[in-house]
Amino acid sequence: MPKLKTHKGSKKVFNKRKNDYKIGRPGSRHNTGKKNSSFNRKNRNGSTLNSSDLKRIKTLI
């Protein structure tokens, strides 16, 4: 069986951590000037990928 190619779109979105993957939160890309500062602060950290999606994403990356 040939090697699987990495999915370039998901490679740019997910960042690998020690045990899981980091993903950015929705709503943090643009138009942040009109949003609450608390909302912007929470979005800076990002969030971890759900464990149910982890197996599916590992095959892409």
PDB file of C-alpha atoms in Angstrom:
ATOM      1  CA  MET A   1       0.000   0.000   0.000  1.00  0.00           C
ATOM      2  CA  PRO A   2       1.435   3.425  -0.915  1.00  0.00           C
ATOM      3  CA  LYS A   3       2.210   6.137   1.586  1.00  0.00           C
ATOM      4  CA  LEU A   4      -0.589   8.548   2.489  1.00  0.00           C
ATOM      5  CA  LYS A   5      -0.079  12.185   1.581  1.00  0.00           C
ATOM      6  CA  THR A   6      -0.533  14.736   4.340  1.00  0.00           C
ATOM      7  CA  HIS A   7      -3.612  16.906   4.048  1.00  0.00           C
ATOM      8  CA  LYS A   8      -2.140  20.370   3.522  1.00  0.00           C
ATOM      9  CA  GLY A   9      -5.199  22.259   4.766  1.00  0.00           C
ATOM     10  CA  SER A  10      -5.318  20.424   8.079  1.00  0.00           C
ATOM     11  CA  LYS A  11      -1.545  20.673   8.439  1.00  0.00           C
ATOM     12  CA  LYS A  12      -1.866  24.466   8.509  1.00  0.00           C
ATOM     13  CA  VAL A  13      -4.711  24.447  11.054  1.00  0.00           C
ATOM     14  CA  PHE A  14      -3.607  21.892  13.669  1.00  0.00           C
ATOM     15  CA  ASN A  15      -0.477  22.205  15.790  1.00  0.00           C
ATOM     16  CA  LYS A  16       0.904  19.075  17.417  1.00  0.00           C
ATOM     17  CA  ARG A  17       1.497  19.232  21.158  1.00  0.00           C
ATOM     18  CA  LYS A  18       2.999  16.588  23.404  1.00  0.00           C
ATOM     19  CA  ASN A  19      -0.080  14.363  23.663  1.00  0.00           C
ATOM     20  CA  ASP A  20      -2.754  16.091  21.594  1.00  0.00           C
ATOM     21  CA  TYR A  21      -3.394  18.627  18.865  1.00  0.00           C
ATOM     22  CA  LYS A  22      -4.069  22.346  19.287  1.00  0.00           C
ATOM     23  CA  ILE A  23      -6.676  24.058  17.133  1.00  0.00           C
ATOM     24  CA  GLY A  24      -7.651  27.712  16.960  1.00  0.00           C
ATOM     25  CA  ARG A  25     -11.057  28.857  18.136  1.00  0.00           C
ATOM     26  CA  PRO A  26     -13.684  30.126  15.706  1.00  0.00           C
ATOM     27  CA  GLY A  27     -14.194  33.873  15.433  1.00  0.00           C
ATOM     28  CA  SER A  28     -10.591  34.841  16.092  1.00  0.00           C
ATOM     29  CA  ARG A  29      -9.423  35.590  12.548  1.00  0.00           C
ATOM     30  CA  HIS A  30     -10.829  39.008  11.651  1.00  0.00           C
ATOM     31  CA  ASN A  31     -13.165  41.773  12.860  1.00  0.00           C
ATOM     32  CA  THR A  32     -11.760  41.457  16.366  1.00  0.00           C
ATOM     33  CA  GLY A  33     -11.953  45.197  17.052  1.00  0.00           C
ATOM     34  CA  LYS A  34     -15.690  45.093  17.667  1.00  0.00           C
ATOM     35  CA  LYS A  35     -15.584  41.957  19.853  1.00  0.00           C
ATOM     36  CA  ASN A  36     -15.156  41.888  23.621  1.00  0.00           C
ATOM     37  CA  SER A  37     -11.623  41.936  24.976  1.00  0.00           C
ATOM     38  CA  SER A  38     -12.445  38.895  27.121  1.00  0.00           C
ATOM     39  CA  PHE A  39     -13.538  37.036  23.970  1.00  0.00           C
ATOM     40  CA  ASN A  40     -10.286  37.945  22.220  1.00  0.00           C
ATOM     41  CA  ARG A  41      -8.238  36.889  25.235  1.00  0.00           C
ATOM     42  CA  LYS A  42      -9.893  33.469  25.366  1.00  0.00           C
ATOM     43  CA  ASN A  43      -9.341  32.956  21.651  1.00  0.00           C
ATOM     44  CA  ARG A  44      -5.599  33.564  21.898  1.00  0.00           C
ATOM     45  CA  ASN A  45      -5.069  30.327  23.802  1.00  0.00           C
ATOM     46  CA  GLY A  46      -6.881  28.131  21.312  1.00  0.00           C
ATOM     47  CA  SER A  47      -8.330  24.803  22.364  1.00  0.00           C
ATOM     48  CA  THR A  48      -7.488  21.132  22.242  1.00  0.00           C
ATOM     49  CA  LEU A  49      -8.956  18.798  19.695  1.00  0.00           C
ATOM     50  CA  ASN A  50     -11.683  16.471  20.948  1.00  0.00           C
ATOM     51  CA  SER A  51     -10.538  12.907  21.633  1.00  0.00           C
ATOM     52  CA  SER A  52     -13.232  11.497  19.337  1.00  0.00           C
ATOM     53  CA  ASP A  53     -11.781  13.464  16.396  1.00  0.00           C
ATOM     54  CA  LEU A  54      -8.173  12.705  17.285  1.00  0.00           C
ATOM     55  CA  LYS A  55      -8.027   9.318  15.527  1.00  0.00           C
ATOM     56  CA  ARG A  56      -9.521  10.746  12.334  1.00  0.00           C
ATOM     57  CA  ILE A  57      -7.110  13.687  12.250  1.00  0.00           C
ATOM     58  CA  LYS A  58      -3.999  11.549  12.901  1.00  0.00           C
ATOM     59  CA  THR A  59      -4.500   9.831   9.542  1.00  0.00           C
ATOM     60  CA  LEU A  60      -4.561  13.208   7.758  1.00  0.00           C
ATOM     61  CA  ILE A  61      -1.402  14.588   9.317  1.00  0.00           C
TER      62      ILE A  61
END
